[in-house]
Amino acid sequence: MHKIWKLKESKSNKLILIKDKTIYKGNPKNSDFDRINSETTDFSFSKDLFSIPYSYIKKIENQSGKNYIKIFFGKDSEEELYIDNERTKKEVFEFLKQDTSNLTYSSEVPSVLKYAKAQFFAFLFTTALFIWSLYLAIQIENGAEYEVVGGGNPGITGIVLAIASLGVFKNIMGYIMLLCIIIFALIKRLKSRSETEFLKR
């Protein structure tokens, strides 16, 4: 059993072929691409395509609104099947869903915290550094003197002290600028949150 999808407008993978429990993707030669159809029996062109055997696959993700299906395989590898047409993308995923009996299907809308974990971490880390550097900046402006003890790499303490030495005003302005960037990134990230279908081993 095999299935072929021809995606003429795609720059990444003009052809997706699923055959013999293996996913093939790529851009075959024009002469091969033109002759390929649903009745094709000569698959010699597949040697020029990137292939992922089902046995290597750990997880397949299909997120609504994204123009690709993401495949996680091997130790830490991942690959995308780029499909601009949502209907075709769903068709490819449904075929994989039916053809991979050893993978378990599930669907969810990821939580806000899980989906934007990097942005939340950046906010917490930046805020912690700001509070620390602001405290030191206030102390320095009140006459306190600090220095990093020990040679070599000053580490995070040296970095915070360098930031604090810029003064209270510059610390506050710098934090506000970074906060605006983080909030913008967070809003942009959350706008893309949508239902995601999974096939997991």
PDB file of N, CA and C in Angstrom, residues 110-186:
ATOM      1  N   PRO A 110      -2.560  22.736  23.992  1.00  0.00           N
ATOM      2  CA  PRO A 110      -1.582  22.850  25.077  1.00  0.00           C
ATOM      3  C   PRO A 110      -1.898  24.011  26.018  1.00  0.00           C
ATOM      4  N   SER A 111      -1.588  23.830  27.288  1.00  0.00           N
ATOM      5  CA  SER A 111      -1.827  24.879  28.279  1.00  0.00           C
ATOM      6  C   SER A 111      -0.944  26.084  27.963  1.00  0.00           C
ATOM      7  N   VAL A 112      -1.361  27.250  28.450  1.00  0.00           N
ATOM      8  CA  VAL A 112      -0.615  28.489  28.220  1.00  0.00           C
ATOM      9  C   VAL A 112       0.809  28.355  28.754  1.00  0.00           C
ATOM     10  N   LEU A 113       0.949  27.797  29.957  1.00  0.00           N
ATOM     11  CA  LEU A 113       2.264  27.669  30.586  1.00  0.00           C
ATOM     12  C   LEU A 113       3.162  26.721  29.799  1.00  0.00           C
ATOM     13  N   LYS A 114       2.597  25.618  29.352  1.00  0.00           N
ATOM     14  CA  LYS A 114       3.383  24.624  28.605  1.00  0.00           C
ATOM     15  C   LYS A 114       3.795  25.167  27.246  1.00  0.00           C
ATOM     16  N   TYR A 115       2.895  25.875  26.586  1.00  0.00           N
ATOM     17  CA  TYR A 115       3.138  26.330  25.227  1.00  0.00           C
ATOM     18  C   TYR A 115       4.136  27.494  25.176  1.00  0.00           C
ATOM     19  N   ALA A 116       4.101  28.347  26.201  1.00  0.00           N
ATOM     20  CA  ALA A 116       4.980  29.520  26.207  1.00  0.00           C
ATOM     21  C   ALA A 116       6.004  29.433  27.335  1.00  0.00           C
ATOM     22  N   LYS A 117       6.484  28.233  27.581  1.00  0.00           N
ATOM     23  CA  LYS A 117       7.420  27.993  28.683  1.00  0.00           C
ATOM     24  C   LYS A 117       8.690  28.837  28.552  1.00  0.00           C
ATOM     25  N   ALA A 118       9.242  28.942  27.359  1.00  0.00           N
ATOM     26  CA  ALA A 118      10.485  29.698  27.148  1.00  0.00           C
ATOM     27  C   ALA A 118      10.293  31.172  27.478  1.00  0.00           C
ATOM     28  N   GLN A 119       9.149  31.730  27.070  1.00  0.00           N
ATOM     29  CA  GLN A 119       8.889  33.150  27.324  1.00  0.00           C
ATOM     30  C   GLN A 119       8.680  33.427  28.818  1.00  0.00           C
ATOM     31  N   PHE A 120       7.989  32.504  29.503  1.00  0.00           N
ATOM     32  CA  PHE A 120       7.781  32.664  30.947  1.00  0.00           C
ATOM     33  C   PHE A 120       9.115  32.550  31.700  1.00  0.00           C
ATOM     34  N   PHE A 121       9.953  31.628  31.251  1.00  0.00           N
ATOM     35  CA  PHE A 121      11.267  31.466  31.888  1.00  0.00           C
ATOM     36  C   PHE A 121      12.101  32.728  31.678  1.00  0.00           C
ATOM     37  N   ALA A 122      12.047  33.280  30.458  1.00  0.00           N
ATOM     38  CA  ALA A 122      12.795  34.507  30.170  1.00  0.00           C
ATOM     39  C   ALA A 122      12.321  35.652  31.062  1.00  0.00           C
ATOM     40  N   PHE A 123      11.006  35.725  31.293  1.00  0.00           N
ATOM     41  CA  PHE A 123      10.448  36.769  32.161  1.00  0.00           C
ATOM     42  C   PHE A 123      10.955  36.619  33.594  1.00  0.00           C
ATOM     43  N   LEU A 124      10.905  35.400  34.131  1.00  0.00           N
ATOM     44  CA  LEU A 124      11.340  35.153  35.511  1.00  0.00           C
ATOM     45  C   LEU A 124      12.831  35.418  35.680  1.00  0.00           C
ATOM     46  N   PHE A 125      13.624  34.950  34.706  1.00  0.00           N
ATOM     47  CA  PHE A 125      15.079  35.122  34.784  1.00  0.00           C
ATOM     48  C   PHE A 125      15.445  36.609  34.704  1.00  0.00           C
ATOM     49  N   THR A 126      14.826  37.318  33.768  1.00  0.00           N
ATOM     50  CA  THR A 126      15.109  38.746  33.597  1.00  0.00           C
ATOM     51  C   THR A 126      14.695  39.547  34.832  1.00  0.00           C
ATOM     52  N   THR A 127      13.532  39.206  35.400  1.00  0.00           N
ATOM     53  CA  THR A 127      13.041  39.905  36.587  1.00  0.00           C
ATOM     54  C   THR A 127      13.953  39.663  37.783  1.00  0.00           C
ATOM     55  N   ALA A 128      14.424  38.436  37.937  1.00  0.00           N
ATOM     56  CA  ALA A 128      15.331  38.115  39.045  1.00  0.00           C
ATOM     57  C   ALA A 128      16.635  38.895  38.921  1.00  0.00           C
ATOM     58  N   LEU A 129      17.182  38.952  37.706  1.00  0.00           N
ATOM     59  CA  LEU A 129      18.414  39.715  37.492  1.00  0.00           C
ATOM     60  C   LEU A 129      18.188  41.207  37.739  1.00  0.00           C
ATOM     61  N   PHE A 130      17.009  41.690  37.323  1.00  0.00           N
ATOM     62  CA  PHE A 130      16.692  43.112  37.505  1.00  0.00           C
ATOM     63  C   PHE A 130      16.619  43.470  38.985  1.00  0.00           C
ATOM     64  N   ILE A 131      15.926  42.662  39.763  1.00  0.00           N
ATOM     65  CA  ILE A 131      15.791  42.938  41.202  1.00  0.00           C
ATOM     66  C   ILE A 131      17.164  42.948  41.871  1.00  0.00           C
ATOM     67  N   TRP A 132      17.981  41.976  41.496  1.00  0.00           N
ATOM     68  CA  TRP A 132      19.331  41.875  42.069  1.00  0.00           C
ATOM     69  C   TRP A 132      20.174  43.104  41.691  1.00  0.00           C
ATOM     70  N   SER A 133      20.209  43.422  40.393  1.00  0.00           N
ATOM     71  CA  SER A 133      21.037  44.543  39.929  1.00  0.00           C
ATOM     72  C   SER A 133      20.497  45.881  40.444  1.00  0.00           C
ATOM     73  N   LEU A 134      19.169  46.001  40.545  1.00  0.00           N
ATOM     74  CA  LEU A 134      18.580  47.248  41.044  1.00  0.00           C
ATOM     75  C   LEU A 134      18.954  47.470  42.506  1.00  0.00           C
ATOM     76  N   TYR A 135      18.926  46.396  43.290  1.00  0.00           N
ATOM     77  CA  TYR A 135      19.316  46.491  44.702  1.00  0.00           C
ATOM     78  C   TYR A 135      20.760  46.977  44.826  1.00  0.00           C
ATOM     79  N   LEU A 136      21.651  46.371  44.016  1.00  0.00           N
ATOM     80  CA  LEU A 136      23.060  46.762  44.055  1.00  0.00           C
ATOM     81  C   LEU A 136      23.243  48.195  43.555  1.00  0.00           C
ATOM     82  N   ALA A 137      22.470  48.583  42.524  1.00  0.00           N
ATOM     83  CA  ALA A 137      22.570  49.939  41.977  1.00  0.00           C
ATOM     84  C   ALA A 137      22.187  50.983  43.024  1.00  0.00           C
ATOM     85  N   ILE A 138      21.144  50.690  43.772  1.00  0.00           N
ATOM     86  CA  ILE A 138      20.701  51.601  44.849  1.00  0.00           C
ATOM     87  C   ILE A 138      21.787  51.718  45.912  1.00  0.00           C
ATOM     88  N   GLN A 139      22.374  50.560  46.260  1.00  0.00           N
ATOM     89  CA  GLN A 139      23.442  50.558  47.269  1.00  0.00           C
ATOM     90  C   GLN A 139      24.658  51.354  46.790  1.00  0.00           C
ATOM     91  N   ILE A 140      25.001  51.186  45.520  1.00  0.00           N
ATOM     92  CA  ILE A 140      26.161  51.897  44.958  1.00  0.00           C
ATOM     93  C   ILE A 140      25.917  53.402  44.962  1.00  0.00           C
ATOM     94  N   GLU A 141      24.691  53.807  44.588  1.00  0.00           N
ATOM     95  CA  GLU A 141      24.380  55.243  44.580  1.00  0.00           C
ATOM     96  C   GLU A 141      24.347  55.825  45.988  1.00  0.00           C
ATOM     97  N   ASN A 142      24.193  54.965  46.982  1.00  0.00           N
ATOM     98  CA  ASN A 142      24.211  55.406  48.377  1.00  0.00           C
ATOM     99  C   ASN A 142      25.607  55.319  48.984  1.00  0.00           C
ATOM    100  N   GLY A 143      26.601  55.038  48.143  1.00  0.00           N
ATOM    101  CA  GLY A 143      27.993  55.057  48.616  1.00  0.00           C
ATOM    102  C   GLY A 143      28.651  53.720  48.825  1.00  0.00           C
ATOM    103  N   ALA A 144      27.922  52.622  48.647  1.00  0.00           N
ATOM    104  CA  ALA A 144      28.523  51.298  48.849  1.00  0.00           C
ATOM    105  C   ALA A 144      29.474  50.973  47.700  1.00  0.00           C
ATOM    106  N   GLU A 145      30.509  50.186  47.998  1.00  0.00           N
ATOM    107  CA  GLU A 145      31.468  49.754  46.988  1.00  0.00           C
ATOM    108  C   GLU A 145      31.500  48.232  46.938  1.00  0.00           C
ATOM    109  N   TYR A 146      31.471  47.692  45.716  1.00  0.00           N
ATOM    110  CA  TYR A 146      31.500  46.239  45.523  1.00  0.00           C
ATOM    111  C   TYR A 146      32.599  45.893  44.533  1.00  0.00           C
ATOM    112  N   GLU A 147      33.144  44.721  44.700  1.00  0.00           N
ATOM    113  CA  GLU A 147      34.095  44.201  43.727  1.00  0.00           C
ATOM    114  C   GLU A 147      33.984  42.680  43.687  1.00  0.00           C
ATOM    115  N   VAL A 148      34.281  42.114  42.540  1.00  0.00           N
ATOM    116  CA  VAL A 148      34.217  40.659  42.375  1.00  0.00           C
ATOM    117  C   VAL A 148      35.520  40.070  42.854  1.00  0.00           C
ATOM    118  N   VAL A 149      35.442  39.169  43.832  1.00  0.00           N
ATOM    119  CA  VAL A 149      36.628  38.534  44.400  1.00  0.00           C
ATOM    120  C   VAL A 149      36.991  37.309  43.572  1.00  0.00           C
ATOM    121  N   GLY A 150      38.285  37.147  43.307  1.00  0.00           N
ATOM    122  CA  GLY A 150      38.735  35.977  42.545  1.00  0.00           C
ATOM    123  C   GLY A 150      39.001  36.351  41.103  1.00  0.00           C
ATOM    124  N   GLY A 151      39.947  35.672  40.499  1.00  0.00           N
ATOM    125  CA  GLY A 151      40.286  35.957  39.102  1.00  0.00           C
ATOM    126  C   GLY A 151      39.476  35.124  38.143  1.00  0.00           C
ATOM    127  N   GLY A 152      39.878  35.207  36.891  1.00  0.00           N
ATOM    128  CA  GLY A 152      39.201  34.405  35.867  1.00  0.00           C
ATOM    129  C   GLY A 152      37.856  34.985  35.482  1.00  0.00           C
ATOM    130  N   ASN A 153      36.989  34.095  35.076  1.00  0.00           N
ATOM    131  CA  ASN A 153      35.652  34.497  34.627  1.00  0.00           C
ATOM    132  C   ASN A 153      34.823  35.005  35.804  1.00  0.00           C
ATOM    133  N   PRO A 154      34.322  36.234  35.722  1.00  0.00           N
ATOM    134  CA  PRO A 154      33.572  36.795  36.856  1.00  0.00           C
ATOM    135  C   PRO A 154      32.214  36.120  37.070  1.00  0.00           C
ATOM    136  N   GLY A 155      31.692  35.446  36.069  1.00  0.00           N
ATOM    137  CA  GLY A 155      30.414  34.753  36.192  1.00  0.00           C
ATOM    138  C   GLY A 155      29.244  35.710  36.265  1.00  0.00           C
ATOM    139  N   ILE A 156      28.109  35.175  36.704  1.00  0.00           N
ATOM    140  CA  ILE A 156      26.872  35.969  36.706  1.00  0.00           C
ATOM    141  C   ILE A 156      26.944  37.120  37.707  1.00  0.00           C
ATOM    142  N   THR A 157      27.671  36.924  38.816  1.00  0.00           N
ATOM    143  CA  THR A 157      27.801  37.994  39.811  1.00  0.00           C
ATOM    144  C   THR A 157      28.494  39.215  39.211  1.00  0.00           C
ATOM    145  N   GLY A 158      29.527  38.956  38.440  1.00  0.00           N
ATOM    146  CA  GLY A 158      30.252  40.044  37.790  1.00  0.00           C
ATOM    147  C   GLY A 158      29.383  40.768  36.765  1.00  0.00           C
ATOM    148  N   ILE A 159      28.565  39.999  36.056  1.00  0.00           N
ATOM    149  CA  ILE A 159      27.669  40.591  35.056  1.00  0.00           C
ATOM    150  C   ILE A 159      26.628  41.484  35.735  1.00  0.00           C
ATOM    151  N   VAL A 160      26.043  40.971  36.836  1.00  0.00           N
ATOM    152  CA  VAL A 160      25.028  41.743  37.564  1.00  0.00           C
ATOM    153  C   VAL A 160      25.643  43.012  38.145  1.00  0.00           C
ATOM    154  N   LEU A 161      26.859  42.893  38.642  1.00  0.00           N
ATOM    155  CA  LEU A 161      27.540  44.067  39.217  1.00  0.00           C
ATOM    156  C   LEU A 161      27.835  45.099  38.135  1.00  0.00           C
ATOM    157  N   ALA A 162      28.192  44.627  36.946  1.00  0.00           N
ATOM    158  CA  ALA A 162      28.464  45.546  35.834  1.00  0.00           C
ATOM    159  C   ALA A 162      27.190  46.275  35.430  1.00  0.00           C
ATOM    160  N   ILE A 163      26.066  45.553  35.421  1.00  0.00           N
ATOM    161  CA  ILE A 163      24.775  46.163  35.095  1.00  0.00           C
ATOM    162  C   ILE A 163      24.376  47.171  36.170  1.00  0.00           C
ATOM    163  N   ALA A 164      24.587  46.779  37.432  1.00  0.00           N
ATOM    164  CA  ALA A 164      24.233  47.662  38.557  1.00  0.00           C
ATOM    165  C   ALA A 164      25.025  48.969  38.520  1.00  0.00           C
ATOM    166  N   SER A 165      26.274  48.891  38.049  1.00  0.00           N
ATOM    167  CA  SER A 165      27.138  50.080  38.017  1.00  0.00           C
ATOM    168  C   SER A 165      26.653  51.136  37.020  1.00  0.00           C
ATOM    169  N   LEU A 166      25.703  50.748  36.149  1.00  0.00           N
ATOM    170  CA  LEU A 166      25.141  51.698  35.182  1.00  0.00           C
ATOM    171  C   LEU A 166      24.192  52.687  35.847  1.00  0.00           C
ATOM    172  N   GLY A 167      23.741  52.347  37.055  1.00  0.00           N
ATOM    173  CA  GLY A 167      22.851  53.247  37.780  1.00  0.00           C
ATOM    174  C   GLY A 167      21.406  52.774  37.791  1.00  0.00           C
ATOM    175  N   VAL A 168      20.640  53.331  38.722  1.00  0.00           N
ATOM    176  CA  VAL A 168      19.241  52.925  38.913  1.00  0.00           C
ATOM    177  C   VAL A 168      18.395  53.217  37.674  1.00  0.00           C
ATOM    178  N   PHE A 169      18.528  54.431  37.120  1.00  0.00           N
ATOM    179  CA  PHE A 169      17.692  54.830  35.987  1.00  0.00           C
ATOM    180  C   PHE A 169      17.905  53.911  34.781  1.00  0.00           C
ATOM    181  N   LYS A 170      19.170  53.674  34.436  1.00  0.00           N
ATOM    182  CA  LYS A 170      19.470  52.830  33.275  1.00  0.00           C
ATOM    183  C   LYS A 170      19.024  51.378  33.517  1.00  0.00           C
ATOM    184  N   ASN A 171      19.100  50.926  34.763  1.00  0.00           N
ATOM    185  CA  ASN A 171      18.627  49.582  35.104  1.00  0.00           C
ATOM    186  C   ASN A 171      17.127  49.453  34.859  1.00  0.00           C
ATOM    187  N   ILE A 172      16.380  50.457  35.316  1.00  0.00           N
ATOM    188  CA  ILE A 172      14.921  50.438  35.160  1.00  0.00           C
ATOM    189  C   ILE A 172      14.540  50.506  33.674  1.00  0.00           C
ATOM    190  N   MET A 173      15.192  51.399  32.933  1.00  0.00           N
ATOM    191  CA  MET A 173      14.888  51.552  31.506  1.00  0.00           C
ATOM    192  C   MET A 173      15.242  50.282  30.731  1.00  0.00           C
ATOM    193  N   GLY A 174      16.371  49.680  31.078  1.00  0.00           N
ATOM    194  CA  GLY A 174      16.785  48.444  30.411  1.00  0.00           C
ATOM    195  C   GLY A 174      15.808  47.314  30.669  1.00  0.00           C
ATOM    196  N   TYR A 175      15.337  47.242  31.913  1.00  0.00           N
ATOM    197  CA  TYR A 175      14.362  46.194  32.264  1.00  0.00           C
ATOM    198  C   TYR A 175      13.042  46.403  31.519  1.00  0.00           C
ATOM    199  N   ILE A 176      12.594  47.656  31.453  1.00  0.00           N
ATOM    200  CA  ILE A 176      11.337  47.952  30.754  1.00  0.00           C
ATOM    201  C   ILE A 176      11.436  47.559  29.273  1.00  0.00           C
ATOM    202  N   MET A 177      12.576  47.847  28.652  1.00  0.00           N
ATOM    203  CA  MET A 177      12.778  47.494  27.244  1.00  0.00           C
ATOM    204  C   MET A 177      12.756  45.972  27.054  1.00  0.00           C
ATOM    205  N   LEU A 178      13.466  45.266  27.915  1.00  0.00           N
ATOM    206  CA  LEU A 178      13.493  43.805  27.821  1.00  0.00           C
ATOM    207  C   LEU A 178      12.112  43.215  28.085  1.00  0.00           C
ATOM    208  N   LEU A 179      11.399  43.809  29.042  1.00  0.00           N
ATOM    209  CA  LEU A 179      10.054  43.336  29.379  1.00  0.00           C
ATOM    210  C   LEU A 179       9.115  43.495  28.188  1.00  0.00           C
ATOM    211  N   CYS A 180       9.232  44.610  27.483  1.00  0.00           N
ATOM    212  CA  CYS A 180       8.385  44.838  26.301  1.00  0.00           C
ATOM    213  C   CYS A 180       8.662  43.789  25.222  1.00  0.00           C
ATOM    214  N   ILE A 181       9.945  43.461  25.036  1.00  0.00           N
ATOM    215  CA  ILE A 181      10.325  42.451  24.044  1.00  0.00           C
ATOM    216  C   ILE A 181       9.748  41.087  24.430  1.00  0.00           C
ATOM    217  N   ILE A 182       9.853  40.737  25.720  1.00  0.00           N
ATOM    218  CA  ILE A 182       9.355  39.446  26.200  1.00  0.00           C
ATOM    219  C   ILE A 182       7.834  39.367  26.061  1.00  0.00           C
ATOM    220  N   ILE A 183       7.146  40.444  26.430  1.00  0.00           N
ATOM    221  CA  ILE A 183       5.676  40.471  26.326  1.00  0.00           C
ATOM    222  C   ILE A 183       5.241  40.340  24.868  1.00  0.00           C
ATOM    223  N   PHE A 184       5.936  41.039  23.971  1.00  0.00           N
ATOM    224  CA  PHE A 184       5.625  40.943  22.536  1.00  0.00           C
ATOM    225  C   PHE A 184       5.795  39.507  22.052  1.00  0.00           C
ATOM    226  N   ALA A 185       6.918  38.863  22.460  1.00  0.00           N
ATOM    227  CA  ALA A 185       7.186  37.480  22.062  1.00  0.00           C
ATOM    228  C   ALA A 185       6.140  36.535  22.645  1.00  0.00           C
ATOM    229  N   LEU A 186       5.712  36.816  23.880  1.00  0.00           N
ATOM    230  CA  LEU A 186       4.711  35.981  24.546  1.00  0.00           C
ATOM    231  C   LEU A 186       3.363  36.070  23.832  1.00  0.00           C
TER     232      LEU A 186
END
